Amino acid sequence: MASSAQAQYSGDSWASAKSKGSGTISMAYVETPGFVYKENGKLTGICVDIMNDFVEYVNKSKGVNLSAKFVGDGSSFRGMYNNVKGSNGGVFGLGNVTITEARKSEIKFSPAFITNFAILITPPSVPTLKNMSNISNTFAGLTAYTAKGTLNERRLLDLKSNYYPAMKVSYVSSSPETLEKILVDKKSFSYLDLAFYLDAVQKGKPVKRHPVGDQASEQFGFIMPLNSDWQPVMEEFFAANGGYTNSVEYKKILSKHLGNTGVKLLQSVK
């Protein structure tokens, strides 16, 4: 594995792109269903489409000939995050990155582009959880799987401290691995981000959602290194023409990559 020193990325600063009338930005990413994924060998998804719109906005409204390139291999959230954090200039991180106060001391964020929805899932054979306070009985003997350092880990640890002190927690390396554990271990449960849950349902994988456990709290944003001067330009893009997330283009992007079920779930939290 490359050290973070080797894996740092670089892109043109906004000041440089503006003065030259052209520039290139680098887009690091973590592959996430719906958000950044490969279709016919090409990267697409909500994040990719929004960034394409951002590049187009800069070209049209600023008269700057901006182009974008992908960097990294998309395999690791932590790798992508740390590499963006240690990079310079016009570098952006794409994926399911939650905006938190703690992270704001390490990286810069764009405005939120979506509210995440965390879904409590189990194998289908587990009885439906009717009330969170009953979880220690309904989920008795089940193991919670999660990836360290994620908000879904925090959600599960909150359940443990509030309702289920005897809960067993087992660690895996990623969200896809969490899902794999649920599929093979009949006595398991976890939180999955909306995109991963929808992808599993779409592929006919045997998972059961427990709606009482749904949580819609955090928002996702694009990330930039602390030394980036692109944040104001992103803020302007998101605010233009009545707000990007109110636009028809944005709503089409959501439908295209999350489907009607996903869009309805997202609308239910507003």
PDB file of C-alpha atoms in Angstrom, residues 11-26 51-52 54-69 230 233:
ATOM      1  CA  GLY A  11      -4.850  20.058  -8.856  1.00  0.00           C
ATOM      2  CA  ASP A  12      -4.900  23.699  -9.898  1.00  0.00           C
ATOM      3  CA  SER A  13      -5.951  26.209  -7.288  1.00  0.00           C
ATOM      4  CA  TRP A  14      -8.944  28.406  -8.097  1.00  0.00           C
ATOM      5  CA  ALA A  15      -6.658  31.482  -8.083  1.00  0.00           C
ATOM      6  CA  SER A  16      -4.412  29.858 -10.694  1.00  0.00           C
ATOM      7  CA  ALA A  17      -7.295  28.574 -12.882  1.00  0.00           C
ATOM      8  CA  LYS A  18      -8.957  32.000 -12.780  1.00  0.00           C
ATOM      9  CA  SER A  19      -5.796  33.892 -13.731  1.00  0.00           C
ATOM     10  CA  LYS A  20      -4.833  31.452 -16.519  1.00  0.00           C
ATOM     11  CA  GLY A  21      -8.403  31.004 -17.768  1.00  0.00           C
ATOM     12  CA  SER A  22      -7.991  27.227 -17.553  1.00  0.00           C
ATOM     13  CA  GLY A  23      -7.134  24.491 -15.089  1.00  0.00           C
ATOM     14  CA  THR A  24      -7.525  20.873 -14.036  1.00  0.00           C
ATOM     15  CA  ILE A  25      -8.981  19.493 -10.823  1.00  0.00           C
ATOM     16  CA  SER A  26      -8.407  15.985  -9.435  1.00  0.00           C
ATOM     17  CA  MET A  51     -19.202  17.367 -10.152  1.00  0.00           C
ATOM     18  CA  ASN A  52     -19.736  17.369 -13.923  1.00  0.00           C
ATOM     19  CA  PHE A  54     -19.978  21.971 -11.178  1.00  0.00           C
ATOM     20  CA  VAL A  55     -17.270  21.901 -13.876  1.00  0.00           C
ATOM     21  CA  GLU A  56     -19.836  23.079 -16.438  1.00  0.00           C
ATOM     22  CA  TYR A  57     -20.938  25.886 -14.079  1.00  0.00           C
ATOM     23  CA  VAL A  58     -17.340  27.114 -13.686  1.00  0.00           C
ATOM     24  CA  ASN A  59     -16.820  26.978 -17.463  1.00  0.00           C
ATOM     25  CA  LYS A  60     -20.005  28.907 -18.244  1.00  0.00           C
ATOM     26  CA  SER A  61     -20.308  31.384 -15.384  1.00  0.00           C
ATOM     27  CA  LYS A  62     -16.616  32.073 -14.797  1.00  0.00           C
ATOM     28  CA  GLY A  63     -15.287  31.743 -18.331  1.00  0.00           C
ATOM     29  CA  VAL A  64     -12.657  29.298 -17.106  1.00  0.00           C
ATOM     30  CA  ASN A  65     -11.892  26.207 -19.175  1.00  0.00           C
ATOM     31  CA  LEU A  66     -11.900  23.692 -16.320  1.00  0.00           C
ATOM     32  CA  SER A  67     -11.376  19.954 -16.764  1.00  0.00           C
ATOM     33  CA  ALA A  68     -11.465  17.125 -14.215  1.00  0.00           C
ATOM     34  CA  LYS A  69      -9.630  13.822 -13.854  1.00  0.00           C
ATOM     35  CA  TRP A 230     -12.274  26.155  -4.084  1.00  0.00           C
ATOM     36  CA  VAL A 233     -16.779  28.560  -5.685  1.00  0.00           C
TER      37      VAL A 233
END
